Short mmCIF file of C-alpha atoms in Angstrom, two decimals:
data_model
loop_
_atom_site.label_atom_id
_atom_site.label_comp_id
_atom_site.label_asym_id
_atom_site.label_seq_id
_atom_site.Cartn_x
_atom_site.Cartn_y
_atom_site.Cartn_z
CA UNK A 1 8.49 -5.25 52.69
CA UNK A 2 11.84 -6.22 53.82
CA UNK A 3 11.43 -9.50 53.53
CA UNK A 4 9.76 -9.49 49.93
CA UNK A 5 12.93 -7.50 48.75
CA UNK A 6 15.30 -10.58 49.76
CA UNK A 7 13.15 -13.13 49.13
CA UNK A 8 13.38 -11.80 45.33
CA UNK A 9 17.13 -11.10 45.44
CA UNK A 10 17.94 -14.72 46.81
CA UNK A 11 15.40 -16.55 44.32
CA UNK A 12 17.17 -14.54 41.73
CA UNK A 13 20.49 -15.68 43.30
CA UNK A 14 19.42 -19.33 43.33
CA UNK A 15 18.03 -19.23 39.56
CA UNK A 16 21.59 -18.13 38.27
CA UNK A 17 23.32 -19.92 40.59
CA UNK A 18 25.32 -16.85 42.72
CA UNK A 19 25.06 -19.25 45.91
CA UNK A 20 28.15 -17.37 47.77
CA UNK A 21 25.89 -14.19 47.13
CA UNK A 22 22.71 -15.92 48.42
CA UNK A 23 24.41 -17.42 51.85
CA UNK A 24 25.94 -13.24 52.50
CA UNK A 25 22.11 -12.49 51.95
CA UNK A 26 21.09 -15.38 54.36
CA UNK A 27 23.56 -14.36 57.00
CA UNK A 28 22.32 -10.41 56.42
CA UNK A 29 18.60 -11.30 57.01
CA UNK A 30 19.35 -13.09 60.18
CA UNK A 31 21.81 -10.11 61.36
CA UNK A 32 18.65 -7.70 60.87
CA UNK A 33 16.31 -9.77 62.48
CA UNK A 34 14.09 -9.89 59.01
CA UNK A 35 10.98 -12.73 59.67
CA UNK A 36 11.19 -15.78 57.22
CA UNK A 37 8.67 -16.87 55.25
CA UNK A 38 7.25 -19.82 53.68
CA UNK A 39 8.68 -18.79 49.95
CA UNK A 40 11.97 -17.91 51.86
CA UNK A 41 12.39 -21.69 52.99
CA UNK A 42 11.76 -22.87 50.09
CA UNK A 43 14.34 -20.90 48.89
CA UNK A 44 16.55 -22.03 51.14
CA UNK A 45 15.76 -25.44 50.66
CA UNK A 46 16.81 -25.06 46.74
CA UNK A 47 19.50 -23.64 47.47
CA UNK A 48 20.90 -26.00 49.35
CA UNK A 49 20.01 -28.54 47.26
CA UNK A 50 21.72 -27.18 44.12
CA UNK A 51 25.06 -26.23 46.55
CA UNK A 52 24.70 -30.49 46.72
CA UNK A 53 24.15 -30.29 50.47
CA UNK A 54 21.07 -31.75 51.23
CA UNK A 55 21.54 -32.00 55.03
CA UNK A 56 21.66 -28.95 55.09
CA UNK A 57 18.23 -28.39 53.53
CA UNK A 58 17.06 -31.15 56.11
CA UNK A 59 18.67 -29.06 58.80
CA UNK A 60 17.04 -25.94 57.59
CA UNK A 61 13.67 -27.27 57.84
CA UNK A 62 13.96 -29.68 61.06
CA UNK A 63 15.22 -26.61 62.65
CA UNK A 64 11.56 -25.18 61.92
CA UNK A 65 9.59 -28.18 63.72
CA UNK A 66 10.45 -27.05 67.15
CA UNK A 67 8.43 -23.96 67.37
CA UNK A 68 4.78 -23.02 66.73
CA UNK A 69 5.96 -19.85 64.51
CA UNK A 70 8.56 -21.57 62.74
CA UNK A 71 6.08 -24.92 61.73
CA UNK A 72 3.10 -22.23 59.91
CA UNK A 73 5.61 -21.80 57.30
CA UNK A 74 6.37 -25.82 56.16
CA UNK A 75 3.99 -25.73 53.52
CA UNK A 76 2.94 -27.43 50.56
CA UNK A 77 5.43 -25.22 49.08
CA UNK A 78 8.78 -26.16 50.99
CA UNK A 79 7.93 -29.89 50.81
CA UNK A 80 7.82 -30.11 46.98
CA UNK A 81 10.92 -28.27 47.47
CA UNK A 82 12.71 -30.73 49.58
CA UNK A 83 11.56 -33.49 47.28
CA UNK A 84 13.06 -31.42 44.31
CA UNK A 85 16.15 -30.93 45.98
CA UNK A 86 16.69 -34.88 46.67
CA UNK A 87 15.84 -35.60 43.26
CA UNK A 88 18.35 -32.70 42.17
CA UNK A 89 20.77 -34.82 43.95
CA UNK A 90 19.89 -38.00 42.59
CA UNK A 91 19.40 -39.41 46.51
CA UNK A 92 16.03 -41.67 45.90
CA UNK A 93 15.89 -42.36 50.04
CA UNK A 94 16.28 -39.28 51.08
CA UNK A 95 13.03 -37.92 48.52
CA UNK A 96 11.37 -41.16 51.12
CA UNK A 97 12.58 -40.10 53.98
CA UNK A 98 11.32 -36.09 53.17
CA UNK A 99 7.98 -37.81 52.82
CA UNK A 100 7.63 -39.34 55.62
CA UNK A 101 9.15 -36.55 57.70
CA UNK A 102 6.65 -34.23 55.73
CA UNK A 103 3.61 -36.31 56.72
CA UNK A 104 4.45 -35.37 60.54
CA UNK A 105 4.38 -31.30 59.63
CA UNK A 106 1.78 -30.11 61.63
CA UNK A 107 0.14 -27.43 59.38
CA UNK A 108 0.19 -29.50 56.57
CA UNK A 109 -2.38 -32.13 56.88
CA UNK A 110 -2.14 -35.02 54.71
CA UNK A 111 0.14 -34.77 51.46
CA UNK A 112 -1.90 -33.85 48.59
CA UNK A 113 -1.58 -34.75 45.35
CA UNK A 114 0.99 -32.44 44.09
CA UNK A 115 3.19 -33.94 46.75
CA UNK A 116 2.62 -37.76 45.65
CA UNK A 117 2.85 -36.68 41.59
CA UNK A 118 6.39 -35.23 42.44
CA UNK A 119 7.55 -38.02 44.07
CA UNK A 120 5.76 -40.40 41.78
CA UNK A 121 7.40 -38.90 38.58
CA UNK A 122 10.90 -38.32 39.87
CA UNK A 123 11.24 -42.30 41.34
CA UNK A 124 9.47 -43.57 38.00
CA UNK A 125 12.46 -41.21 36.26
CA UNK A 126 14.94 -42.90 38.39
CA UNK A 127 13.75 -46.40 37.59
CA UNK A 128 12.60 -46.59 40.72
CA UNK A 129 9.38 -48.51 39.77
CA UNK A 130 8.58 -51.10 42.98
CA UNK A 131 8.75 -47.54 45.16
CA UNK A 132 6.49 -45.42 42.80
CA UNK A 133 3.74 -48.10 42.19
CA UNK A 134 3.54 -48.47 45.74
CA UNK A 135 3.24 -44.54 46.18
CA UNK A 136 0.65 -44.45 42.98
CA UNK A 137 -1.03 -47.34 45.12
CA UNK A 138 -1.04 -45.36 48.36
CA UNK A 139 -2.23 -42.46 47.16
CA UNK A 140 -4.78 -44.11 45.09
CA UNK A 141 -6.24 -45.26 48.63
CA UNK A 142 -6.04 -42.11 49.91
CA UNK A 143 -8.40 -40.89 47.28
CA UNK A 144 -10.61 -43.62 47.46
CA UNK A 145 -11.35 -42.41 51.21
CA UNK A 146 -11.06 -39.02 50.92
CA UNK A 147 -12.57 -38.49 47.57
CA UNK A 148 -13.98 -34.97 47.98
CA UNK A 149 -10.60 -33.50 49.40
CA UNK A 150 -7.97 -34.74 47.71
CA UNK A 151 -7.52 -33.95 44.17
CA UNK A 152 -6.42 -36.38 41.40
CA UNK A 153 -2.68 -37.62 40.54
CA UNK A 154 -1.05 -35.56 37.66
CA UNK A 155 -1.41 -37.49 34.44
CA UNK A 156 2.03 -36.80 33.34
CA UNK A 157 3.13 -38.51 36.59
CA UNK A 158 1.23 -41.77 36.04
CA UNK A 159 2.35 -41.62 32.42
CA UNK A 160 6.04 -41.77 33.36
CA UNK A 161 5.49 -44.35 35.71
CA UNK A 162 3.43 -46.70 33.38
CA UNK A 163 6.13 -45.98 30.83
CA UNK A 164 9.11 -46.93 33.51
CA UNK A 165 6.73 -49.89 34.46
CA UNK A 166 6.71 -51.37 30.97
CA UNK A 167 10.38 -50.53 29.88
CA UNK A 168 11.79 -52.45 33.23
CA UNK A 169 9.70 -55.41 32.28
CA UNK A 170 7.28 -54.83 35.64
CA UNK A 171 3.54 -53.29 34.05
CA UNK A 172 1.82 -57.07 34.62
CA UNK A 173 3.37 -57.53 38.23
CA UNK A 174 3.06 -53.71 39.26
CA UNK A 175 1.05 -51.86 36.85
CA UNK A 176 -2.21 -53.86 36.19
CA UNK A 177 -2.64 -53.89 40.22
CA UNK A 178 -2.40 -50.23 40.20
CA UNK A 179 -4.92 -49.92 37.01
CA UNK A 180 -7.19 -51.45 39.60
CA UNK A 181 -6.93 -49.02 42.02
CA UNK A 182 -6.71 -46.35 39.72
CA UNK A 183 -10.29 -47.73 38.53
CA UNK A 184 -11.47 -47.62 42.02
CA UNK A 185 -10.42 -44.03 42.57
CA UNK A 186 -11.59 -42.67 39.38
CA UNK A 187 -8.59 -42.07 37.67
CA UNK A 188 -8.36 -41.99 33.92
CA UNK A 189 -5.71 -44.94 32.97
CA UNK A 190 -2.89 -43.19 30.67
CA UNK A 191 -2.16 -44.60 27.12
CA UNK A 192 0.98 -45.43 28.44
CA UNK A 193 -0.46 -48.10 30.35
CA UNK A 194 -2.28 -49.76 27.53
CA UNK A 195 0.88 -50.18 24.87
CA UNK A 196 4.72 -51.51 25.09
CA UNK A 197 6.95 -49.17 23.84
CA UNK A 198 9.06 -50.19 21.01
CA UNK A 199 12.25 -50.63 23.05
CA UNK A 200 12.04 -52.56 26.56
CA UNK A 201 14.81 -51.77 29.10
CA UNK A 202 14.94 -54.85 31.74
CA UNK A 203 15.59 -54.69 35.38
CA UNK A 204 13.75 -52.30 37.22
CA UNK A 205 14.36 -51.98 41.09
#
């Protein structure tokens, strides 16, 4: 019970931004010995993302790999919230370099889908197109082997990326390969992958 009472108080602290409030509640759970959850590092991992101190975040969760107990709760959950909090922070390697570290988490597997649309969306957002085709590409293959497990890419990611793809000038060299794959793996193709917009930015990374 204890624990559900400050894991609401510090995701209401988080939401409205009272992060002085949320570290006395951080430092109070720890003084009373109250068990962490999953939703309470992912808490954690906001809020150290919005407080623009992502090592932090980093810390918080590497600090969790070390222990049976402490590696049940790096979820699903706490991993989109690392990738959030890069992206929050503009910091396009460090979303990468969450990935990778979350593919070695123990409990959770292989990243699903959820995991590859966040990153997917917030690179093609960025501009970064040459990193989220490849990631659209990788997880295409992943479906193509696992096809009964993993579920399928969000469409609004693919239709940001196909979107980025044609502004910076790259859907021929990196989105008609990808259409392939996405053929392979049974994905629907978005619209924006079939039309130019009106207005074409140049220079995509």
């Amino acid at each position: 019970a204890d624990a559900v009472i400050f894991n609401t108080l510090l995701d209401g602290c988080v939401k409205h931004s009272r992060f002085e409030l949320a570290d006395e509640l951080l430092a109070t759970m720890e003084e009373h010995s109250v068990e962490a959850s999953n939703f309470t590092m992912s808490i954690i991992v906001k809020l150290r993302g919005k407080q623009r101190r992502l090592d932090k975040a980093f810390e918080a969760v590497r600090a969790r790999t070390g222990d049976r107990r402490g590696r049940r709760l790096l979820d699903a959950q706490v991993a989109a919230s690392l990738i959030s909090a890069c992206f929050h922070n503009h910091d396009m390697d460090k979303a990468l370099e969450a990935f990778e570290e979350i593919k070695s988490w123990p409990g959770l597997g292989e990243p699903d889908a959820s995991i590859y649309s966040s990153l997917i969306a917030g690179l093609a957002r960025h501009g970064d197109c040459r990193r989220a085709a490849a990631l659209a590409t990788e997880a295409c293959e992943a479906m193509i082997i696992r096809r009964t497990s993993m579920k399928p890419l969000t469409p609004e990611s693919l239709q940001l990326l196909f979107k980025a793809l044609w502004q910076h000038g790259l859907h021929a060299e990196l989105g008609t390969p990808l259409e392939k794959h996405m053929r392979l793996a049974r994905l629907p193709v978005p619209a924006a992958a079939r039309s130019e917009p009106t207005e074409r930015h140049r220079g995509g990374r």
